[in-house]
Amino acid sequence: MQISKNSVVTFHYTLKDAEGTVLDSSSGREAFAYIHGGGMIVPGLEEQLEGRTAGDSLLAVVEAGKGYGEIDPQLLQKVPLDNFGGQTVEAGMQFQTPDNRVWSVMEVEEGHAVLNGNHPLAGVTLHFSVDIHGVREATQDELSHGHVHGEGGHHH
Ligand code: ZN
């Protein structure tokens, strides 16, 4: 069957950036499983999987806007070191604000730190190599739970 709304799709993938650096991969893990059409994966990949079938392999190139979003300059901020309550601040450290946003310290300059609250893959064009293993209808239980049961999903 072809991938359409409410299909359960299992696939293996390798995610690279434009330079070919591997950012993520399901290699060595269970195949990834999701319910199609529910926004469980980045929109650009979901679009390109539509209509595919088990056994298909594809390279899906996803622009940042349909991936993890463009870089939001408002989420690049210079924060005075005085705001950290005397704590040592170094590049690579991460802080979480009450809105659950994770900020990474990009660099520390005289008197202030440069923080980035964007998703680490914001602004990145994503290159997914995908091997589709299985396509089936989601069960009623899966649709009501909003996740896949069995291979690549929840076991309960
Ligand atoms: Zn469940």
Short mmCIF file of C-alpha atoms and ligand atoms in Angstrom, two decimals:
data_model
loop_
_atom_site.label_atom_id
_atom_site.label_comp_id
_atom_site.label_asym_id
_atom_site.label_seq_id
_atom_site.Cartn_x
_atom_site.Cartn_y
_atom_site.Cartn_z
CA MET A 1 0.00 0.00 0.00
CA GLN A 2 0.99 3.61 -0.50
CA ILE A 3 1.76 5.99 2.33
CA SER A 4 -1.25 8.21 3.03
CA LYS A 5 -2.92 9.79 6.05
CA ASN A 6 -2.93 7.45 9.05
CA SER A 7 -0.46 4.99 7.56
CA VAL A 8 2.02 3.57 10.03
CA VAL A 9 5.39 3.87 8.32
CA THR A 10 8.59 2.22 9.51
CA PHE A 11 11.86 3.30 7.97
CA HIS A 12 15.59 3.51 8.47
CA TYR A 13 17.26 6.82 7.77
CA THR A 14 20.53 8.70 7.74
CA LEU A 15 20.37 12.46 8.10
CA LYS A 16 23.21 14.58 6.70
CA ASP A 17 23.79 18.27 6.19
CA ALA A 18 24.78 19.79 2.84
CA GLU A 19 28.46 19.02 3.51
CA GLY A 20 27.70 15.33 4.02
CA THR A 21 28.26 15.33 7.78
CA VAL A 22 26.07 12.71 9.45
CA LEU A 23 23.77 14.43 11.95
CA ASP A 24 21.63 11.47 12.93
CA SER A 25 20.97 7.91 11.85
CA SER A 26 18.73 5.01 12.80
CA SER A 27 21.53 2.62 11.82
CA GLY A 28 22.05 0.04 14.55
CA ARG A 29 18.71 0.91 16.11
CA GLU A 30 15.18 -0.31 15.57
CA ALA A 31 13.56 1.23 12.46
CA PHE A 32 11.83 4.52 13.19
CA ALA A 33 8.03 4.36 13.15
CA TYR A 34 5.45 7.14 12.88
CA ILE A 35 1.83 7.76 11.95
CA HIS A 36 1.68 9.62 8.62
CA GLY A 37 -0.15 12.93 8.43
CA GLY A 38 0.08 13.84 12.09
CA GLY A 39 3.10 16.11 12.04
CA MET A 40 5.23 13.58 13.95
CA ILE A 41 8.18 14.14 11.61
CA VAL A 42 9.42 17.33 9.92
CA PRO A 43 6.88 18.55 7.32
CA GLY A 44 9.25 18.40 4.33
CA LEU A 45 10.06 14.74 4.93
CA GLU A 46 6.42 13.82 5.55
CA GLU A 47 5.49 15.45 2.20
CA GLN A 48 8.13 13.51 0.30
CA LEU A 49 7.12 10.18 1.84
CA GLU A 50 3.50 10.60 0.74
CA GLY A 51 2.57 7.95 -1.84
CA ARG A 52 5.72 5.86 -1.35
CA THR A 53 5.59 2.14 -0.63
CA ALA A 54 7.53 -0.42 1.41
CA GLY A 55 10.86 -1.20 -0.24
CA ASP A 56 11.29 2.32 -1.65
CA SER A 57 14.55 4.14 -1.03
CA LEU A 58 14.78 7.86 -1.50
CA LEU A 59 16.93 10.88 -0.87
CA ALA A 60 14.73 13.63 0.54
CA VAL A 61 16.27 17.09 0.58
CA VAL A 62 14.35 19.29 3.01
CA GLU A 63 14.84 23.05 3.18
CA ALA A 64 15.17 24.48 6.68
CA GLY A 65 11.75 26.12 6.40
CA LYS A 66 10.15 22.68 6.11
CA GLY A 67 12.61 21.11 8.52
CA TYR A 68 13.51 22.59 11.91
CA GLY A 69 12.84 26.16 10.80
CA GLU A 70 14.94 29.12 9.81
CA ILE A 71 17.29 30.71 12.33
CA ASP A 72 15.35 33.29 14.33
CA PRO A 73 17.69 36.24 14.98
CA GLN A 74 15.61 37.13 18.04
CA LEU A 75 16.84 33.89 19.58
CA LEU A 76 20.46 35.01 19.28
CA GLN A 77 21.04 37.18 22.31
CA LYS A 78 23.87 38.87 24.12
CA VAL A 79 23.35 38.49 27.83
CA PRO A 80 25.46 40.33 30.41
CA LEU A 81 27.49 37.92 32.54
CA ASP A 82 26.08 39.72 35.60
CA ASN A 83 22.77 37.99 34.80
CA PHE A 84 24.19 34.56 35.60
CA GLY A 85 24.45 35.13 39.34
CA GLY A 86 28.21 34.67 39.56
CA GLN A 87 28.12 31.26 37.88
CA THR A 88 31.00 30.49 35.49
CA VAL A 89 29.76 30.67 31.90
CA GLU A 90 31.62 28.89 29.10
CA ALA A 91 30.96 28.17 25.43
CA GLY A 92 29.02 24.91 25.02
CA MET A 93 27.02 25.25 28.23
CA GLN A 94 23.25 25.03 28.00
CA PHE A 95 20.50 26.69 30.00
CA GLN A 96 16.78 26.07 30.02
CA THR A 97 14.38 28.96 30.48
CA PRO A 98 10.92 28.55 32.08
CA ASP A 99 9.32 28.35 28.59
CA ASN A 100 11.34 25.09 28.12
CA ARG A 101 13.57 26.68 25.52
CA VAL A 102 17.15 25.42 25.60
CA TRP A 103 19.82 28.08 25.10
CA SER A 104 23.38 27.20 24.16
CA VAL A 105 26.28 29.46 24.98
CA MET A 106 27.95 30.15 21.62
CA GLU A 107 30.74 32.31 22.97
CA VAL A 108 31.76 34.38 25.92
CA GLU A 109 33.08 37.84 25.23
CA GLU A 110 34.09 40.60 27.56
CA GLY A 111 31.21 41.11 29.96
CA HIS A 112 28.62 39.10 28.12
CA ALA A 113 27.71 35.71 26.69
CA VAL A 114 26.19 35.08 23.26
CA LEU A 115 23.26 32.67 23.63
CA ASN A 116 21.45 30.77 20.88
CA GLY A 117 17.91 29.56 21.59
CA ASN A 118 17.28 28.13 18.11
CA HIS A 119 16.87 24.41 17.50
CA PRO A 120 20.37 23.02 16.77
CA LEU A 121 19.19 22.12 13.24
CA ALA A 122 17.46 25.45 12.54
CA GLY A 123 18.71 26.93 9.28
CA VAL A 124 20.08 23.58 8.12
CA THR A 125 19.03 21.98 4.82
CA LEU A 126 18.37 18.37 5.75
CA HIS A 127 19.43 15.49 3.50
CA PHE A 128 17.58 12.33 4.50
CA SER A 129 18.45 8.95 2.97
CA VAL A 130 15.41 6.84 3.69
CA ASP A 131 14.71 3.10 3.28
CA ILE A 132 11.05 2.36 3.82
CA HIS A 133 10.56 -0.98 5.54
CA GLY A 134 6.85 -1.15 6.19
CA VAL A 135 3.58 0.61 5.47
CA ARG A 136 0.28 -0.42 7.09
CA GLU A 137 -2.93 1.11 8.35
CA ALA A 138 -2.81 2.48 11.89
CA THR A 139 -5.08 0.66 14.35
CA GLN A 140 -7.81 2.52 16.24
CA ASP A 141 -5.73 2.18 19.41
CA GLU A 142 -2.73 3.78 17.73
CA LEU A 143 -4.82 6.66 16.41
CA SER A 144 -6.41 7.31 19.79
CA HIS A 145 -3.04 7.09 21.57
CA GLY A 146 -1.33 9.20 18.92
CA HIS A 147 1.65 6.87 18.63
CA VAL A 148 2.73 3.63 17.00
CA HIS A 149 2.55 0.32 18.84
CA GLY A 150 5.02 -2.51 18.22
CA GLU A 151 8.14 -2.23 16.06
CA GLY A 152 9.72 1.19 16.42
CA GLY A 153 6.94 2.37 18.71
CA HIS A 154 5.50 1.89 22.17
CA HIS A 155 5.38 -1.52 23.80
CA HIS A 156 2.54 -1.49 26.29
ZN ZN B 1 -0.32 3.43 23.09
#
